[in-house]
XYZ file of N, CA and C in Angstrom:
363
model
N -112.302 -167.236 43.147
C -113.374 -167.465 42.199
C -113.111 -166.654 40.940
N -113.001 -167.342 39.808
C -112.739 -166.675 38.537
C -113.999 -165.944 38.076
N -113.831 -164.673 37.762
C -114.953 -163.899 37.264
C -114.476 -162.939 36.190
N -115.265 -162.789 35.146
C -114.996 -161.850 34.067
C -116.265 -161.047 33.822
N -116.133 -159.732 33.803
C -117.287 -158.864 33.611
C -117.049 -157.988 32.395
N -117.931 -158.148 31.413
C -117.811 -157.377 30.174
C -118.625 -156.084 30.276
N -118.130 -155.039 29.616
C -118.850 -153.769 29.568
C -118.415 -153.002 28.327
N -119.116 -151.912 28.060
C -118.723 -151.036 26.962
C -119.545 -151.170 25.699
N -120.477 -152.085 25.685
C -121.316 -152.240 24.499
C -122.270 -151.071 24.340
N -122.984 -151.073 23.224
C -123.942 -150.013 22.950
C -124.395 -150.060 21.512
N -125.065 -148.995 21.105
C -125.545 -148.878 19.735
C -124.690 -147.883 18.983
N -124.335 -148.214 17.760
C -123.458 -147.365 16.963
C -123.837 -147.518 15.496
N -123.584 -146.485 14.733
C -123.856 -146.551 13.299
C -122.744 -147.293 12.577
N -123.037 -147.840 11.416
C -121.974 -148.495 10.624
C -120.812 -147.533 10.399
N -119.620 -148.073 10.541
C -118.417 -147.256 10.416
C -117.927 -146.695 11.733
N -118.726 -146.828 12.780
C -118.354 -146.292 14.084
C -117.435 -147.218 14.858
N -117.139 -146.799 16.085
C -116.207 -147.538 16.936
C -116.791 -147.731 18.327
N -116.343 -148.783 18.975
C -116.636 -149.040 20.382
C -115.418 -149.713 20.994
N -115.267 -149.529 22.291
C -114.224 -150.254 23.008
C -114.869 -151.042 24.139
N -114.713 -152.347 24.073
C -115.244 -153.219 25.115
C -114.177 -153.464 26.172
N -114.619 -153.642 27.397
C -113.729 -153.955 28.509
C -114.115 -155.295 29.115
N -113.122 -155.981 29.626
C -113.321 -157.261 30.294
C -112.507 -157.228 31.575
N -113.176 -156.984 32.696
C -112.507 -156.887 33.984
C -112.450 -158.255 34.636
N -111.239 -158.698 34.961
C -111.038 -160.025 35.526
C -110.809 -159.952 37.031
N -111.265 -160.970 37.728
C -110.979 -161.124 39.150
C -110.833 -162.607 39.450
N -110.079 -162.898 40.506
C -109.857 -164.293 40.883
C -108.669 -164.931 40.197
N -108.047 -164.227 39.274
C -106.844 -164.702 38.604
C -106.187 -163.495 37.945
N -104.948 -163.691 37.491
C -104.224 -162.609 36.840
C -104.186 -162.839 35.335
N -104.645 -161.825 34.596
C -104.645 -161.971 33.145
C -103.222 -162.059 32.596
N -102.242 -161.584 33.347
C -100.861 -161.615 32.876
C -100.372 -163.042 32.632
N -101.030 -164.002 33.243
C -100.598 -165.398 33.105
C -101.610 -166.251 32.359
N -102.558 -165.607 31.685
C -103.617 -166.384 31.047
C -103.961 -165.831 29.678
N -104.256 -166.729 28.755
C -104.856 -166.300 27.494
C -106.284 -165.850 27.770
N -106.729 -164.856 27.019
C -108.098 -164.366 27.124
C -108.702 -164.358 25.717
N -109.881 -164.909 25.615
C -110.558 -165.030 24.323
C -111.841 -164.215 24.315
N -112.076 -163.535 23.212
C -113.356 -162.853 22.969
C -114.177 -163.723 22.017
N -115.434 -163.917 22.376
C -116.370 -164.603 21.495
C -117.611 -163.726 21.375
N -118.449 -164.015 20.387
C -119.679 -163.258 20.233
C -120.793 -164.159 19.726
N -122.008 -163.759 20.011
C -123.167 -164.503 19.539
C -124.117 -163.550 18.832
N -124.130 -163.583 17.513
C -125.078 -162.760 16.762
C -126.510 -163.256 16.994
N -127.493 -162.416 16.794
C -128.881 -162.841 17.030
C -129.254 -164.031 16.157
N -129.767 -165.073 16.788
C -130.212 -166.250 16.072
C -129.111 -167.154 15.566
N -127.877 -166.870 15.950
C -126.753 -167.677 15.451
C -125.960 -168.257 16.610
N -125.021 -169.148 16.265
C -124.194 -169.772 17.292
C -123.048 -168.846 17.707
N -122.453 -169.204 18.825
C -121.259 -168.497 19.284
C -120.163 -168.578 18.228
N -119.439 -167.502 18.073
C -118.305 -167.518 17.161
C -117.093 -166.858 17.811
N -115.953 -167.381 17.489
C -114.705 -166.871 18.033
C -114.343 -165.565 17.355
N -113.833 -164.614 18.138
C -113.447 -163.303 17.626
C -111.938 -163.098 17.717
N -111.370 -163.319 18.913
C -109.959 -163.025 19.108
C -109.453 -163.735 20.347
N -108.174 -164.051 20.345
C -107.492 -164.569 21.529
C -106.191 -163.813 21.703
N -105.959 -163.313 22.910
C -104.670 -162.711 23.226
C -103.954 -163.606 24.220
N -102.625 -163.520 24.194
C -101.794 -164.454 24.935
C -101.008 -163.732 26.019
N -100.665 -164.426 27.105
C -99.863 -163.803 28.149
C -98.444 -163.560 27.647
N -97.748 -162.701 28.347
C -96.400 -162.385 27.926
C -96.259 -160.908 27.643
N -95.060 -160.516 27.376
C -94.784 -159.089 27.235
C -95.508 -158.424 26.089
N -95.548 -159.064 24.954
C -96.155 -158.411 23.797
C -97.667 -158.495 23.826
N -98.201 -159.526 24.455
C -99.653 -159.685 24.479
C -100.256 -159.813 23.111
N -99.509 -160.370 22.177
C -100.007 -160.505 20.816
C -101.233 -161.373 20.757
N -101.964 -161.249 19.633
C -103.197 -161.999 19.534
C -103.486 -162.498 18.141
N -104.526 -163.298 18.052
C -105.026 -163.799 16.775
C -106.476 -163.376 16.624
N -106.908 -163.247 15.373
C -108.227 -162.700 15.084
C -108.947 -163.526 14.028
N -110.262 -163.540 14.136
C -111.083 -164.128 13.088
C -110.928 -163.314 11.809
N -111.048 -163.986 10.684
C -110.908 -163.291 9.404
C -111.892 -162.127 9.280
N -113.065 -162.300 9.851
C -114.117 -161.294 9.696
C -113.830 -159.993 10.439
N -112.893 -160.034 11.393
C -112.626 -158.820 12.182
C -111.183 -158.354 12.076
N -110.327 -159.178 11.478
C -108.915 -158.818 11.403
C -108.750 -157.506 10.645
N -107.943 -156.620 11.226
C -107.728 -155.310 10.621
C -108.703 -154.251 11.107
N -109.787 -154.672 11.761
C -110.763 -153.721 12.300
C -110.817 -153.765 13.827
N -110.573 -154.933 14.401
C -110.615 -155.108 15.849
C -109.186 -155.273 16.375
N -108.950 -154.726 17.559
C -107.660 -154.871 18.210
C -107.872 -155.186 19.683
N -107.337 -156.314 20.113
C -107.415 -156.686 21.526
C -106.145 -156.235 22.238
N -106.291 -155.786 23.455
C -105.144 -155.368 24.255
C -105.418 -155.700 25.708
N -104.405 -155.561 26.520
C -104.581 -155.877 27.921
C -103.809 -154.890 28.786
N -104.377 -154.587 29.935
C -103.728 -153.755 30.947
C -103.551 -154.633 32.178
N -102.349 -155.143 32.348
C -102.120 -156.084 33.442
C -102.281 -155.421 34.811
N -101.960 -154.151 34.897
C -102.099 -153.475 36.194
C -103.568 -153.375 36.609
N -104.416 -153.142 35.626
C -105.853 -153.063 35.894
C -106.522 -154.426 35.834
N -105.768 -155.438 35.426
C -106.311 -156.792 35.261
C -107.524 -156.791 34.318
N -107.371 -156.039 33.244
C -108.478 -155.830 32.308
C -108.001 -156.039 30.874
N -108.868 -156.638 30.091
C -108.611 -156.833 28.665
C -109.594 -155.966 27.888
N -109.142 -155.420 26.789
C -109.972 -154.538 25.971
C -110.108 -155.090 24.561
N -111.207 -154.729 23.920
C -111.395 -155.033 22.503
C -111.824 -153.750 21.813
N -110.897 -153.147 21.095
C -111.188 -151.946 20.320
C -111.772 -152.372 18.989
N -112.969 -151.891 18.696
C -113.668 -152.290 17.489
C -113.890 -151.048 16.623
N -113.271 -151.031 15.482
C -113.378 -149.904 14.544
C -114.064 -150.359 13.266
N -114.536 -149.379 12.513
C -115.214 -149.652 11.231
C -116.264 -150.755 11.392
N -117.086 -150.574 12.402
C -118.095 -151.580 12.705
C -119.097 -151.735 11.567
N -119.549 -152.966 11.401
C -120.504 -153.316 10.357
C -121.744 -153.930 11.005
N -122.827 -153.954 10.273
C -124.057 -154.535 10.827
C -123.850 -155.993 11.224
N -122.952 -156.670 10.511
C -122.670 -158.074 10.823
C -121.968 -158.250 12.171
N -121.482 -157.167 12.749
C -120.827 -157.242 14.056
C -121.835 -157.196 15.202
N -123.104 -156.975 14.888
C -124.130 -156.962 15.933
C -124.179 -158.312 16.629
N -123.999 -158.290 17.946
C -123.928 -159.537 18.712
C -123.791 -159.205 20.188
N -123.933 -160.232 21.009
C -123.527 -160.133 22.409
C -122.082 -160.614 22.480
N -121.239 -159.797 23.075
C -119.814 -160.099 23.145
C -119.465 -160.562 24.554
N -118.628 -161.598 24.607
C -118.197 -162.182 25.878
C -116.673 -162.327 25.879
N -116.096 -162.268 27.063
C -114.689 -162.633 27.209
C -114.616 -163.895 28.060
N -113.634 -164.712 27.752
C -113.494 -166.015 28.389
C -112.028 -166.247 28.736
N -111.791 -166.813 29.887
C -110.418 -167.173 30.282
C -109.981 -168.412 29.511
N -108.842 -168.286 28.834
C -108.306 -169.436 28.128
C -108.242 -169.242 26.629
N -107.851 -170.318 25.955
C -107.626 -170.284 24.522
C -108.920 -170.467 23.743
N -108.872 -170.064 22.492
C -109.990 -170.273 21.596
C -109.532 -170.180 20.167
N -110.410 -170.519 19.241
C -110.096 -170.467 17.834
C -111.336 -170.705 17.019
N -111.199 -170.661 15.697
C -112.390 -170.806 14.850
C -113.102 -172.139 15.022
N -112.382 -173.174 15.429
C -113.023 -174.485 15.620
C -113.167 -174.847 17.083
N -112.645 -174.016 17.950
C -112.718 -174.268 19.391
C -113.232 -173.006 20.054
N -114.536 -172.912 20.162
C -115.146 -171.711 20.711
C -115.525 -171.979 22.165
N -114.838 -171.357 23.111
C -115.136 -171.616 24.522
C -116.482 -171.034 24.929
N -117.104 -171.685 25.871
C -118.397 -171.226 26.373
C -118.201 -170.136 27.426
N -118.878 -169.008 27.254
C -118.730 -167.930 28.235
C -119.530 -168.213 29.504
N -119.082 -167.564 30.580
C -119.764 -167.705 31.853
C -120.472 -166.425 32.273
N -120.054 -165.292 31.709
C -120.590 -164.005 32.133
C -121.841 -163.611 31.375
N -122.269 -162.370 31.608
C -123.498 -161.851 31.014
C -123.280 -161.297 29.609
N -122.050 -160.932 29.313
C -121.762 -160.347 28.020
C -122.207 -158.903 27.934
N -121.883 -158.282 26.803
C -122.290 -156.907 26.554
C -122.802 -156.809 25.123
N -123.937 -156.143 24.968
C -124.602 -156.092 23.660
C -123.998 -155.000 22.793
N -123.688 -155.361 21.564
C -123.237 -154.404 20.561
C -124.236 -154.434 19.411
N -124.778 -153.274 19.086
C -125.737 -153.165 17.995
C -125.228 -152.145 16.991
N -125.068 -152.578 15.759
C -124.590 -151.701 14.688
C -125.738 -151.529 13.696
N -126.255 -150.320 13.638
C -127.429 -150.083 12.803
C -127.506 -148.616 12.434
N -128.007 -148.360 11.231
C -128.219 -146.980 10.812
C -129.642 -146.538 11.149
């Protein structure tokens, strides 16, 4: 049974940092793309980042987060991370991780509970 559990959210001031975790079970992240999406309050789901299987684990990012967010993966722990730096109020959202590909026009639907990130002074 495929399961992804997000954690690490919280409240932070603008300019701060958070690291989100996505613990996978029922499959190996080493062989799967993993996508982060988020849903700001009152808005639709939006794509944040997708990382790809393979040695480098390189990824792609939405324009709004590129240069501030970094996705990584620990295959031994079967966990994907999203390091979020220089957070802005616009980053306030519920964040989800999803197994598979995603992009700005293809936003996958999450299955988990997500983790709330609130950026406010």
